[in-house]
Tab-separated table of C-alpha atoms in Angstrom:
chain	number	residue	atom	x	y	z
A	1	MET	CA	168.015	273.378	172.239
A	2	ILE	CA	166.410	273.324	168.781
A	3	GLU	CA	169.857	273.416	167.170
A	4	ASP	CA	170.797	270.379	169.275
A	5	LEU	CA	167.896	268.476	167.747
A	6	PHE	CA	169.150	269.158	164.226
A	7	PHE	CA	172.744	268.417	165.273
A	8	LEU	CA	171.725	265.069	166.741
A	9	GLU	CA	169.894	264.094	163.569
A	10	ARG	CA	172.891	265.145	161.427
A	11	GLN	CA	175.104	262.838	163.500
A	12	ALA	CA	172.799	259.946	162.632
A	13	TYR	CA	173.436	260.559	158.917
A	14	ARG	CA	177.168	259.864	159.239
A	15	ASP	CA	178.616	256.814	157.531
A	16	SER	CA	180.171	254.081	159.650
A	17	PHE	CA	179.728	250.398	160.314
A	18	LEU	CA	177.459	251.196	163.240
A	19	HIS	CA	175.411	253.753	161.315
A	20	ARG	CA	174.759	251.227	158.543
A	21	LEU	CA	173.507	248.502	160.892
A	22	ASP	CA	169.793	247.796	160.765
A	23	ALA	CA	167.866	249.791	163.367
A	24	ARG	CA	166.386	246.601	164.820
A	25	VAL	CA	169.856	245.274	165.633
A	26	LYS	CA	170.792	248.518	167.372
A	27	ILE	CA	167.514	248.654	169.302
A	28	LEU	CA	167.859	245.042	170.464
A	29	ALA	CA	171.529	245.489	171.385
A	30	SER	CA	170.720	248.603	173.402
A	31	PHE	CA	167.855	246.869	175.195
A	32	ALA	CA	170.070	243.843	175.860
A	33	ALA	CA	172.788	246.005	177.443
A	34	ILE	CA	170.266	247.883	179.563
A	35	ILE	CA	168.523	244.701	180.689
A	36	ALA	CA	171.896	243.084	181.430
A	37	ILE	CA	173.058	245.893	183.723
A	38	VAL	CA	169.669	246.247	185.410
A	39	ALA	CA	169.498	242.478	185.991
A	40	VAL	CA	172.744	242.460	187.978
A	41	PRO	CA	171.819	242.383	191.685
A	42	TYR	CA	172.647	245.322	193.900
A	43	SER	CA	176.128	244.210	194.890
A	44	THR	CA	179.692	245.089	194.046
A	45	ALA	CA	179.394	242.753	191.028
A	46	VAL	CA	177.739	245.727	189.296
A	47	TYR	CA	181.133	247.442	189.082
A	48	TRP	CA	182.604	244.550	187.102
A	49	ALA	CA	179.557	244.104	184.864
A	50	GLY	CA	179.282	247.853	184.362
A	51	GLY	CA	182.956	248.060	183.430
A	52	VAL	CA	182.602	245.327	180.819
A	53	LEU	CA	179.470	246.891	179.334
A	54	PHE	CA	181.019	250.359	179.358
A	55	LEU	CA	184.070	249.012	177.517
A	56	LEU	CA	181.703	247.514	174.940
A	57	PHE	CA	179.987	250.882	174.664
A	58	ALA	CA	183.361	252.643	174.232
A	59	LEU	CA	184.339	250.205	171.476
A	60	LEU	CA	181.020	250.737	169.685
A	61	TRP	CA	181.336	254.507	170.075
A	62	ALA	CA	184.810	254.366	168.542
A	63	LEU	CA	183.442	252.319	165.632
A	64	SER	CA	180.750	254.949	165.068
A	65	GLY	CA	183.305	257.658	164.353
A	66	VAL	CA	181.335	260.217	166.345
A	67	SER	CA	183.370	262.596	168.488
A	68	PRO	CA	183.507	261.829	172.229
A	69	ALA	CA	182.535	265.477	172.748
A	70	VAL	CA	179.062	264.632	171.408
A	71	TYR	CA	178.719	261.917	174.067
A	72	ALA	CA	179.989	264.253	176.797
A	73	LYS	CA	177.527	266.951	175.751
A	74	ARG	CA	174.560	264.539	175.751
A	75	LEU	CA	175.607	263.123	179.093
A	76	ALA	CA	176.011	266.608	180.571
A	77	VAL	CA	172.385	267.377	179.739
A	78	ILE	CA	171.068	264.257	181.479
A	79	VAL	CA	173.385	263.854	184.480
A	80	PRO	CA	172.152	266.830	186.526
A	81	ILE	CA	168.615	265.437	186.634
A	82	TRP	CA	169.542	261.891	187.571
A	83	GLY	CA	172.582	263.016	189.528
A	84	ILE	CA	170.288	264.616	192.087
A	85	VAL	CA	168.313	261.384	192.453
A	86	ILE	CA	171.499	259.361	192.868
A	87	LEU	CA	173.051	261.875	195.280
A	88	PHE	CA	169.903	261.846	197.414
A	89	GLN	CA	170.442	258.102	198.017
A	90	VAL	CA	173.380	258.739	200.369
A	91	PHE	CA	171.036	260.335	202.898
A	92	VAL	CA	168.487	257.535	203.188
A	93	THR	CA	168.457	253.942	204.303
A	94	ASN	CA	167.342	251.442	201.713
A	95	PRO	CA	165.974	247.894	201.839
A	96	TYR	CA	169.075	246.269	200.314
A	97	TYR	CA	171.029	246.508	203.581
A	98	THR	CA	170.192	245.455	207.126
A	99	GLU	CA	172.873	247.408	208.981
A	100	PHE	CA	173.880	251.006	208.442
A	101	HIS	CA	177.099	252.714	209.516
A	102	ALA	CA	177.071	256.482	209.636
A	103	VAL	CA	180.058	258.029	207.878
A	104	ALA	CA	179.065	261.584	208.718
A	105	THR	CA	176.351	263.310	210.661
A	106	LEU	CA	175.042	266.556	209.261
A	107	PRO	CA	172.921	269.195	210.993
A	108	PHE	CA	169.292	268.381	211.773
A	109	GLY	CA	170.163	264.725	212.397
A	110	VAL	CA	170.817	263.876	208.776
A	111	ASN	CA	173.243	260.967	208.432
A	112	ILE	CA	175.328	259.798	205.495
A	113	TYR	CA	175.669	256.025	205.562
A	114	ALA	CA	178.490	253.943	204.073
A	115	GLU	CA	175.973	251.442	202.716
A	116	SER	CA	173.949	254.216	201.114
A	117	ILE	CA	177.089	255.580	199.452
A	118	GLN	CA	177.713	252.123	198.030
A	119	PHE	CA	174.086	251.884	196.874
A	120	ALA	CA	174.332	255.311	195.201
A	121	SER	CA	177.523	254.304	193.390
A	122	ILE	CA	175.904	251.065	192.176
A	123	LEU	CA	172.926	253.085	190.965
A	124	ALA	CA	175.293	255.522	189.217
A	125	VAL	CA	177.021	252.665	187.352
A	126	LYS	CA	173.680	251.252	186.230
A	127	PHE	CA	172.537	254.699	185.124
A	128	LEU	CA	175.771	255.478	183.258
A	129	VAL	CA	175.759	252.230	181.293
A	130	SER	CA	172.043	252.482	180.457
A	131	ILE	CA	172.123	256.100	179.352
A	132	SER	CA	175.337	255.552	177.376
A	133	PHE	CA	173.697	252.896	175.220
A	134	ILE	CA	170.637	255.113	174.721
A	135	ILE	CA	172.886	257.974	173.614
A	136	LEU	CA	174.736	255.640	171.253
A	137	LEU	CA	171.453	254.446	169.760
A	138	SER	CA	170.151	257.975	169.263
A	139	VAL	CA	173.376	259.257	167.707
A	140	THR	CA	173.815	256.391	165.247
A	141	THR	CA	170.208	255.849	164.132
A	142	LYS	CA	167.958	258.257	162.258
A	143	LEU	CA	164.701	258.943	164.075
A	144	GLN	CA	162.647	257.610	161.171
A	145	ASP	CA	164.741	254.415	161.108
A	146	LEU	CA	164.253	254.020	164.859
A	147	LEU	CA	160.530	254.305	164.382
A	148	GLN	CA	160.447	251.824	161.502
A	149	GLY	CA	162.718	249.402	163.364
A	150	ALA	CA	160.564	249.571	166.463
A	151	GLY	CA	157.493	248.964	164.301
A	152	ARG	CA	159.086	245.885	162.740
A	153	LEU	CA	159.947	244.665	166.245
A	154	GLY	CA	156.298	244.804	167.257
A	155	LEU	CA	155.583	248.373	168.356
A	156	PRO	CA	151.817	248.775	167.877
A	157	ALA	CA	150.890	250.747	164.754
A	158	GLU	CA	149.005	253.340	166.828
A	159	PHE	CA	152.149	254.151	168.823
A	160	ALA	CA	154.239	254.242	165.671
A	161	LEU	CA	151.775	256.653	164.049
A	162	ALA	CA	151.692	258.938	167.097
A	163	LEU	CA	155.481	258.927	167.447
A	164	GLY	CA	155.909	259.517	163.717
A	165	MET	CA	153.662	262.557	163.843
A	166	MET	CA	155.489	263.851	166.917
A	167	ILE	CA	158.852	263.478	165.181
A	168	ARG	CA	157.628	265.152	162.013
A	169	TYR	CA	156.103	268.100	163.864
A	170	LEU	CA	159.093	268.410	166.157
A	171	PHE	CA	161.252	269.195	163.136
A	172	VAL	CA	158.590	271.453	161.615
A	173	PHE	CA	158.488	273.371	164.903
A	174	GLY	CA	162.280	273.524	164.832
A	175	TYR	CA	162.337	275.021	161.338
A	176	ILE	CA	159.697	277.585	162.273
A	177	PHE	CA	161.553	278.447	165.473
A	178	ARG	CA	164.734	279.042	163.461
A	179	LYS	CA	162.900	281.586	161.297
A	180	VAL	CA	161.577	283.526	164.286
């Protein structure tokens, strides 16, 4: 895990068009993509919007020159946690639908609903697009640049100071852990 931290930071020191962009631009673009996908109503339109945004992400990732294996590895760390939350959605009714059609009935009266499967897939698309842009931001921007960019975008100085200390001591801890 500690080695992953150093690996991630080394990826941010690569040289590409995306790596050279100002951190503020990357932060705003990432927030814009996340807000765009979250703003799409819970309907099948999410698939189209998610596809367009994911294609944009894929283009930006290609421009970064970072291996797709790095993306797959980062995604593999995050998906199990959120995958459980998304998978759980197929077993419950939700307020976005008025009628529910059981696709399967499991023991103990647990039903899997077609509408809940659709809701879970919409949630998965929103999650995938959002986390992909966060991964792209973290792989192409040095942590210190992220902090400075966020500060120039209006992050309160107290937060910037606390985050800066956390980042500094995270790497100090990593170096000490390597020696042990």
